Amino acid sequence: MLTNLTTRVSNRKRVLVTGGAGFLGSHLCARLLKDGCDVLCVDNFYSGTKDNVAHLIQNPRFELMRHDVTFSLYIEIDEIYNLACPASPIHYQWDPVQTTKTSVHGAINMLGLAKRVKAKILQASTSEVYGDPEIHPQREDYWGHVNPIGFRSCYDEGKRCAETLFFDYHRQHKLYIKVARIFNTYGPRMHPNDGRVVSNFIVQALKGEPITIYGDGSQSRSFCYVDELVDGLVRLMATPDDFTGPVNLGNPCEFTMMELADKVIELTGSRSPIVFKPLPSDDPRQRQPDIALAREKLGWNPVLPLETGLVHTIEYFRTLLVA
Ligand code: NAD
Ligand code: UDP
């Protein structure tokens, strides 16, 4: 009997992860493989690396493709996690025009793909859509306080426009969308030189170099461990079709940068001194997610204490720095 070539041989879910060779993306690819999916990781290696997914390459259900999401992509797929976009201020401000293109053109291309193949699509949005927030903690119905013309705007406004596109495709083309607003996340495979605070402090502490606090260190962030965050993304994708978000994903435990520096020094046993540097422009004063919606709709509640997550992350950087 002739096989119908349009009939799928396998019933496994085919999942595309854009930005899959980055920090969050590499953990997400691993989680999806563990869940039994076929995973296609698409990345242009701008801020991610092949090393991040080297441990997955031998898996026959994993495929790695070099591709820039600002260009069209024609594949067959069931679900899309759209993570492609540099996330650290150093990386996204290095080529701000490309950052906006990645967020906006990338979203248009991935939404177009989702429309063609009728795939469910999840956007990795960010707490940056709230800008320097005037309400605290931040709930999803807060519209934000964002500078449209500053150094962070390429990222903040790019991500805001991507959210707009997701909701317009949902209303206009009936796409199944999910929008996650991710708050500061940390863990193994953060880029050692991307300037984000957790990686900076740990690398500085391990090298015995001064710990650089920007401003007076009283600004705050809420840090979520990567495994818990990835679990939130997977749970969001699995919610009923009528739930779109946006939904905050982050750990509500809030720390000042001074408290973070003290913890890193204590956990590494470092003798690094603390030095104060100028605060970058538009640096948000405080950030803490209200995760009531995620708790209700996703049954998601991150519990890992910062100390425990930092110990895992310090271990990773210790190994990386001696390699
Ligand atoms: P990352 O920089 O490690 O990963 C981003 C990945 O996207 C990299 O592998 C990079 O090479 C790839 N990429 C960039 N531009 C691309 C393009 N045009 N085409 C294809 N690939 C491209 O950052 P991350 O921390 O893993 O963040 C992943 C996503 O989550 C981003 O969209 C980011 O905005 C979002 N996010 C992350 C955090 C966080 O704390 N890590 C917080 C909020 C939102
Ligand atoms: N920060 C700092 N020292 C560093 C790097 C960052 O004090 O070496 C501060 C930064 O000014 C910000 C906070 O840490 O107030 C978080 O910075 P990050 O770039 O990690 O994330 P984001 O500002 O995007 O939340």
Short mmCIF file of C-alpha atoms and ligand atoms in Angstrom, two decimals:
data_model
loop_
_atom_site.label_atom_id
_atom_site.label_comp_id
_atom_site.label_asym_id
_atom_site.label_seq_id
_atom_site.Cartn_x
_atom_site.Cartn_y
_atom_site.Cartn_z
CA MET A 1 0.00 0.00 0.00
CA LEU A 2 1.28 3.48 -0.86
CA THR A 3 2.02 5.69 2.12
CA ASN A 4 0.27 9.02 2.08
CA LEU A 5 3.15 11.50 2.30
CA THR A 6 1.01 14.03 4.13
CA THR A 7 0.38 11.55 6.93
CA ARG A 8 2.70 12.02 9.89
CA VAL A 9 4.80 9.05 10.87
CA SER A 10 5.04 10.02 14.52
CA ASN A 11 2.51 11.49 16.92
CA ARG A 12 5.15 13.28 18.96
CA LYS A 13 4.56 16.97 19.45
CA ARG A 14 6.88 19.02 17.22
CA VAL A 15 8.07 22.07 19.10
CA LEU A 16 10.06 25.02 17.80
CA VAL A 17 12.15 27.00 20.30
CA THR A 18 13.53 30.22 18.83
CA GLY A 19 16.53 31.49 20.76
CA GLY A 20 16.94 27.89 21.87
CA ALA A 21 20.73 28.13 22.17
CA GLY A 22 20.47 30.92 24.73
CA PHE A 23 20.31 30.74 28.50
CA LEU A 24 16.57 30.11 28.97
CA GLY A 25 16.13 28.45 25.58
CA SER A 26 18.71 25.73 26.23
CA HIS A 27 16.99 24.76 29.49
CA LEU A 28 13.61 24.81 27.77
CA CYS A 29 14.85 22.55 24.94
CA ALA A 30 16.13 20.07 27.53
CA ARG A 31 12.84 20.13 29.41
CA LEU A 32 10.78 19.59 26.23
CA LEU A 33 12.96 16.66 25.17
CA LYS A 34 12.46 15.17 28.63
CA ASP A 35 8.71 15.59 28.13
CA GLY A 36 8.94 13.50 24.95
CA CYS A 37 8.68 16.22 22.30
CA ASP A 38 10.57 16.59 19.03
CA VAL A 39 12.49 19.84 19.45
CA LEU A 40 13.75 22.17 16.74
CA CYS A 41 16.09 24.79 18.17
CA VAL A 42 16.51 27.86 15.95
CA ASP A 43 19.17 30.43 16.80
CA ASN A 44 21.48 32.89 15.06
CA PHE A 45 24.04 32.55 17.90
CA TYR A 46 24.05 36.29 18.58
CA SER A 47 24.09 35.89 22.37
CA GLY A 48 23.64 32.12 22.60
CA THR A 49 26.14 29.40 21.75
CA LYS A 50 26.28 25.86 20.39
CA ASP A 51 27.97 24.90 23.66
CA ASN A 52 24.71 25.61 25.49
CA VAL A 53 22.99 22.79 23.60
CA ALA A 54 26.01 20.52 22.98
CA HIS A 55 24.65 18.01 25.51
CA LEU A 56 21.42 17.70 23.48
CA ILE A 57 22.92 17.18 20.02
CA GLN A 58 23.15 13.39 20.33
CA ASN A 59 19.42 13.14 21.02
CA PRO A 60 17.69 12.04 17.77
CA ARG A 61 14.61 14.10 18.74
CA PHE A 62 16.71 17.30 18.85
CA GLU A 63 17.59 19.42 15.83
CA LEU A 64 19.64 22.62 15.74
CA MET A 65 19.24 25.17 12.96
CA ARG A 66 21.19 28.40 12.46
CA HIS A 67 18.61 30.94 11.40
CA ASP A 68 17.76 34.59 12.08
CA VAL A 69 14.08 35.06 13.00
CA THR A 70 13.99 38.41 11.21
CA PHE A 71 13.78 36.24 8.07
CA SER A 72 10.91 33.93 7.14
CA LEU A 73 10.97 30.33 8.24
CA TYR A 74 8.99 27.60 6.47
CA ILE A 75 8.66 24.46 8.59
CA GLU A 76 5.89 22.23 9.95
CA ILE A 77 5.41 22.50 13.68
CA ASP A 78 2.75 22.15 16.42
CA GLU A 79 3.96 24.64 19.03
CA ILE A 80 6.31 27.63 19.03
CA TYR A 81 8.14 29.14 22.00
CA ASN A 82 9.44 32.49 20.72
CA LEU A 83 12.46 33.33 22.88
CA ALA A 84 14.79 34.77 20.25
CA CYS A 85 16.04 38.15 21.48
CA PRO A 86 19.13 39.20 23.42
CA ALA A 87 18.05 39.78 27.02
CA SER A 88 20.97 41.44 28.77
CA PRO A 89 21.33 45.24 28.52
CA ILE A 90 24.91 44.93 27.16
CA HIS A 91 23.81 42.57 24.40
CA TYR A 92 20.58 44.30 23.40
CA GLN A 93 22.11 47.80 23.45
CA TRP A 94 25.11 46.77 21.32
CA ASP A 95 22.96 46.76 18.15
CA PRO A 96 19.68 48.40 19.20
CA VAL A 97 18.21 48.48 15.70
CA GLN A 98 18.71 44.74 15.35
CA THR A 99 17.15 44.25 18.81
CA THR A 100 13.95 45.98 17.74
CA LYS A 101 13.97 44.09 14.44
CA THR A 102 14.37 40.80 16.27
CA SER A 103 11.46 41.56 18.58
CA VAL A 104 9.13 43.01 15.97
CA HIS A 105 10.05 41.35 12.64
CA GLY A 106 10.81 38.15 14.54
CA ALA A 107 7.34 38.21 16.11
CA ILE A 108 5.71 38.89 12.74
CA ASN A 109 7.58 35.99 11.12
CA MET A 110 6.83 33.55 13.93
CA LEU A 111 3.17 34.62 14.09
CA GLY A 112 2.95 34.18 10.32
CA LEU A 113 4.40 30.70 10.68
CA ALA A 114 1.94 29.89 13.49
CA LYS A 115 -0.91 31.11 11.30
CA ARG A 116 0.14 29.02 8.30
CA VAL A 117 0.55 25.76 10.23
CA LYS A 118 -2.09 26.50 12.92
CA ALA A 119 0.45 26.20 15.73
CA LYS A 120 0.06 27.46 19.26
CA ILE A 121 2.60 30.20 19.96
CA LEU A 122 4.10 31.52 23.19
CA GLN A 123 5.93 34.82 23.46
CA ALA A 124 8.75 35.35 25.95
CA SER A 125 7.85 38.88 26.97
CA THR A 126 9.39 40.65 29.91
CA SER A 127 8.88 42.64 33.08
CA GLU A 128 10.55 45.45 31.10
CA VAL A 129 7.16 46.16 29.53
CA TYR A 130 6.38 47.78 32.91
CA GLY A 131 9.46 50.05 32.56
CA ASP A 132 10.33 51.87 35.79
CA PRO A 133 7.04 50.92 37.50
CA GLU A 134 4.95 53.34 39.53
CA ILE A 135 2.99 50.55 41.19
CA HIS A 136 4.46 47.80 43.29
CA PRO A 137 4.33 44.84 42.95
CA GLN A 138 3.46 44.79 39.26
CA ARG A 139 0.20 43.20 38.12
CA GLU A 140 -0.62 42.27 34.54
CA ASP A 141 -3.25 45.02 34.23
CA TYR A 142 -0.63 47.75 34.85
CA TRP A 143 0.23 49.44 31.52
CA GLY A 144 3.73 50.45 32.48
CA HIS A 145 5.98 53.50 32.64
CA VAL A 146 8.39 53.21 29.74
CA ASN A 147 10.71 55.75 28.12
CA PRO A 148 10.16 55.35 24.35
CA ILE A 149 13.46 57.01 23.32
CA GLY A 150 16.06 55.85 25.85
CA PHE A 151 18.85 53.28 25.73
CA ARG A 152 16.59 50.49 27.01
CA SER A 153 13.76 51.38 24.63
CA CYS A 154 14.89 49.10 21.77
CA TYR A 155 14.21 46.17 24.09
CA ASP A 156 11.29 47.49 26.15
CA GLU A 157 9.33 48.94 23.23
CA GLY A 158 10.28 46.06 20.94
CA LYS A 159 8.79 43.64 23.45
CA ARG A 160 5.71 45.84 23.93
CA CYS A 161 5.14 45.93 20.17
CA ALA A 162 5.58 42.16 20.01
CA GLU A 163 2.82 41.80 22.63
CA THR A 164 0.60 44.07 20.51
CA LEU A 165 1.24 41.88 17.46
CA PHE A 166 0.43 38.73 19.41
CA PHE A 167 -2.91 40.11 20.56
CA ASP A 168 -3.78 41.48 17.10
CA TYR A 169 -3.04 38.11 15.47
CA HIS A 170 -5.18 36.51 18.17
CA ARG A 171 -8.14 38.88 17.57
CA GLN A 172 -7.77 39.18 13.81
CA HIS A 173 -6.58 35.71 12.80
CA LYS A 174 -7.84 33.67 15.77
CA LEU A 175 -4.35 32.42 16.65
CA TYR A 176 -3.82 30.53 19.91
CA ILE A 177 -1.38 32.73 21.77
CA LYS A 178 0.27 32.73 25.19
CA VAL A 179 2.20 35.73 26.52
CA ALA A 180 4.58 35.30 29.47
CA ARG A 181 6.04 38.37 31.17
CA ILE A 182 9.28 36.98 32.54
CA PHE A 183 11.00 38.65 35.49
CA ASN A 184 14.74 38.40 36.24
CA THR A 185 15.82 34.78 35.93
CA TYR A 186 19.20 33.28 36.78
CA GLY A 187 21.02 29.97 36.76
CA PRO A 188 23.63 27.85 34.97
CA ARG A 189 24.43 28.80 31.36
CA MET A 190 23.98 32.52 31.85
CA HIS A 191 26.59 34.17 29.66
CA PRO A 192 29.59 35.06 31.88
CA ASN A 193 30.13 38.43 30.18
CA ASP A 194 26.60 39.56 29.48
CA GLY A 195 26.63 42.11 32.28
CA ARG A 196 23.56 40.81 34.08
CA VAL A 197 23.83 41.29 37.78
CA VAL A 198 23.84 37.68 39.01
CA SER A 199 26.48 36.50 36.53
CA ASN A 200 28.54 39.68 37.00
CA PHE A 201 28.64 39.40 40.79
CA ILE A 202 29.43 35.67 40.77
CA VAL A 203 32.19 35.93 38.15
CA GLN A 204 33.69 38.94 39.94
CA ALA A 205 33.55 37.16 43.30
CA LEU A 206 35.13 33.97 41.95
CA LYS A 207 37.93 35.92 40.26
CA GLY A 208 38.53 38.03 43.37
CA GLU A 209 37.72 41.18 41.39
CA PRO A 210 35.73 44.12 42.79
CA ILE A 211 31.95 43.59 42.86
CA THR A 212 30.43 46.41 40.84
CA ILE A 213 27.25 47.86 42.31
CA TYR A 214 25.58 50.40 40.06
CA GLY A 215 24.12 53.35 41.98
CA ASP A 216 23.87 52.96 45.76
CA GLY A 217 22.65 49.34 45.56
CA SER A 218 19.21 50.11 46.97
CA GLN A 219 17.43 49.26 43.70
CA SER A 220 15.66 45.91 43.86
CA ARG A 221 14.92 42.91 41.67
CA SER A 222 13.15 39.57 42.22
CA PHE A 223 15.12 36.56 41.03
CA CYS A 224 13.66 33.27 39.78
CA TYR A 225 15.71 30.10 39.30
CA VAL A 226 15.77 28.92 35.68
CA ASP A 227 14.22 25.44 36.19
CA GLU A 228 11.19 26.92 37.90
CA LEU A 229 10.80 29.57 35.23
CA VAL A 230 10.96 26.98 32.44
CA ASP A 231 8.31 24.95 34.25
CA GLY A 232 6.11 28.06 34.24
CA LEU A 233 6.53 28.42 30.45
CA VAL A 234 5.59 24.78 29.84
CA ARG A 235 2.56 25.07 32.12
CA LEU A 236 1.47 28.25 30.34
CA MET A 237 1.66 26.54 26.94
CA ALA A 238 -0.56 23.76 28.31
CA THR A 239 -3.35 26.07 29.55
CA PRO A 240 -6.75 25.96 27.80
CA ASP A 241 -6.91 27.72 24.42
CA ASP A 242 -8.95 30.63 25.78
CA PHE A 243 -6.21 31.64 28.23
CA THR A 244 -3.78 34.02 26.51
CA GLY A 245 -2.14 35.86 29.39
CA PRO A 246 -0.25 38.10 29.65
CA VAL A 247 0.88 36.39 32.80
CA ASN A 248 3.76 37.33 35.09
CA LEU A 249 6.36 34.62 35.68
CA GLY A 250 8.90 35.35 38.38
CA ASN A 251 9.77 34.75 41.99
CA PRO A 252 8.20 37.47 44.17
CA CYS A 253 11.03 37.41 46.77
CA GLU A 254 12.66 40.79 46.30
CA PHE A 255 16.25 41.75 47.11
CA THR A 256 18.30 44.93 46.80
CA MET A 257 21.51 44.73 44.76
CA MET A 258 23.44 45.34 48.00
CA GLU A 259 21.77 42.30 49.58
CA LEU A 260 22.56 40.24 46.48
CA ALA A 261 26.22 41.29 46.56
CA ASP A 262 26.47 40.32 50.26
CA LYS A 263 24.92 36.90 49.56
CA VAL A 264 27.27 36.19 46.65
CA ILE A 265 30.31 37.19 48.73
CA GLU A 266 29.14 34.96 51.60
CA LEU A 267 28.35 31.92 49.40
CA THR A 268 31.57 32.10 47.38
CA GLY A 269 33.73 32.92 50.41
CA SER A 270 35.23 35.68 48.27
CA ARG A 271 37.38 38.55 49.57
CA SER A 272 36.27 40.83 46.73
CA PRO A 273 35.63 44.43 47.78
CA ILE A 274 32.42 46.21 46.73
CA VAL A 275 32.81 49.24 44.44
CA PHE A 276 30.08 51.67 43.39
CA LYS A 277 29.63 52.70 39.73
CA PRO A 278 27.16 55.12 38.11
CA LEU A 279 23.60 53.87 37.69
CA PRO A 280 22.76 53.22 34.00
CA SER A 281 20.04 55.48 32.59
CA ASP A 282 16.42 54.37 32.99
CA ASP A 283 17.49 51.61 35.41
CA PRO A 284 14.23 50.57 37.15
CA ARG A 285 14.22 51.33 40.89
CA GLN A 286 12.27 48.27 41.91
CA ARG A 287 10.68 45.19 40.46
CA GLN A 288 8.52 42.48 41.95
CA PRO A 289 5.92 40.35 40.16
CA ASP A 290 2.42 39.84 41.45
CA ILE A 291 1.98 36.17 40.49
CA ALA A 292 -1.60 35.62 41.66
CA LEU A 293 -2.68 34.97 38.06
CA ALA A 294 0.07 32.39 37.45
CA ARG A 295 -0.81 30.66 40.72
CA GLU A 296 -4.48 30.52 39.74
CA LYS A 297 -4.26 29.61 36.04
CA LEU A 298 -1.03 27.61 35.94
CA GLY A 299 -0.90 26.21 39.47
CA TRP A 300 2.65 27.60 39.42
CA ASN A 301 4.48 28.79 42.50
CA PRO A 302 8.29 29.14 42.50
CA VAL A 303 9.73 28.12 45.86
CA LEU A 304 13.48 27.71 45.45
CA PRO A 305 15.27 30.05 47.88
CA LEU A 306 17.75 32.48 46.29
CA GLU A 307 20.62 30.96 48.32
CA THR A 308 19.99 27.48 46.88
CA GLY A 309 19.77 28.74 43.30
CA LEU A 310 22.90 30.82 43.80
CA VAL A 311 24.82 27.77 45.05
CA HIS A 312 23.94 25.87 41.82
CA THR A 313 24.87 28.89 39.71
CA ILE A 314 28.16 29.48 41.54
CA GLU A 315 29.04 25.82 40.99
CA TYR A 316 28.42 26.22 37.25
CA PHE A 317 30.62 29.32 36.99
CA ARG A 318 33.37 27.72 39.10
CA THR A 319 33.57 24.86 36.57
CA LEU A 320 33.34 27.24 33.60
CA LEU A 321 36.13 29.50 34.85
CA VAL A 322 38.63 26.66 35.36
CA ALA A 323 37.78 25.04 31.99
P1 NAD B 1 19.86 34.95 25.77
O1 NAD B 1 20.49 36.14 25.18
O2 NAD B 1 20.71 33.99 26.51
O3 NAD B 1 19.06 34.12 24.68
C1 NAD B 1 18.48 34.70 23.55
C2 NAD B 1 18.78 33.81 22.35
O4 NAD B 1 18.19 34.37 21.18
C3 NAD B 1 20.28 33.70 22.08
O5 NAD B 1 20.63 32.34 21.90
C4 NAD B 1 20.46 34.49 20.80
O6 NAD B 1 21.56 34.05 20.02
C5 NAD B 1 19.13 34.30 20.12
N1 NAD B 1 18.81 35.35 19.14
C6 NAD B 1 18.95 36.68 19.29
N2 NAD B 1 18.53 37.31 18.18
C7 NAD B 1 18.11 36.34 17.31
C8 NAD B 1 17.61 36.36 16.00
N3 NAD B 1 17.41 37.51 15.33
N4 NAD B 1 17.31 35.18 15.40
C9 NAD B 1 17.51 34.00 16.05
N5 NAD B 1 18.00 33.93 17.31
C10 NAD B 1 18.30 35.09 17.93
O7 NAD B 1 18.68 35.47 26.72
P2 NAD B 1 17.73 34.68 27.71
O8 NAD B 1 17.96 35.20 29.07
O9 NAD B 1 17.81 33.24 27.46
O10 NAD B 1 16.30 35.23 27.23
C11 NAD B 1 15.46 34.46 26.39
C12 NAD B 1 14.16 35.23 26.16
O11 NAD B 1 13.51 35.45 27.42
C13 NAD B 1 14.36 36.59 25.52
O12 NAD B 1 13.33 36.81 24.60
C14 NAD B 1 14.23 37.54 26.68
O13 NAD B 1 13.74 38.79 26.27
C15 NAD B 1 13.25 36.82 27.58
N6 NAD B 1 13.45 37.22 28.98
C16 NAD B 1 14.50 36.76 29.70
C17 NAD B 1 14.67 37.18 31.02
C18 NAD B 1 15.81 36.69 31.87
O14 NAD B 1 15.91 37.10 33.03
N7 NAD B 1 16.64 35.80 31.42
C19 NAD B 1 13.77 38.09 31.59
C20 NAD B 1 12.73 38.57 30.79
C21 NAD B 1 12.55 38.11 29.51
N1 UDP B 2 23.71 45.87 38.34
C1 UDP B 2 24.72 46.16 39.26
N2 UDP B 2 25.98 45.70 38.98
C2 UDP B 2 26.28 44.97 37.89
C3 UDP B 2 25.24 44.67 36.96
C4 UDP B 2 23.97 45.14 37.22
O1 UDP B 2 24.49 46.80 40.28
O2 UDP B 2 27.46 44.59 37.73
C5 UDP B 2 22.35 46.33 38.64
C6 UDP B 2 21.64 47.05 37.50
O3 UDP B 2 21.96 48.43 37.51
C7 UDP B 2 20.19 46.79 37.84
C8 UDP B 2 20.22 45.40 38.49
O4 UDP B 2 21.57 45.17 38.87
O5 UDP B 2 19.73 47.72 38.79
C9 UDP B 2 19.77 44.29 37.55
O6 UDP B 2 20.51 44.39 36.36
P1 UDP B 2 20.38 43.33 35.17
O7 UDP B 2 21.12 43.90 34.01
O8 UDP B 2 20.77 42.00 35.67
O9 UDP B 2 18.82 43.25 34.89
P2 UDP B 2 17.70 44.36 34.56
O10 UDP B 2 18.21 45.74 34.88
O11 UDP B 2 17.42 44.20 33.12
O12 UDP B 2 16.61 43.96 35.46
#
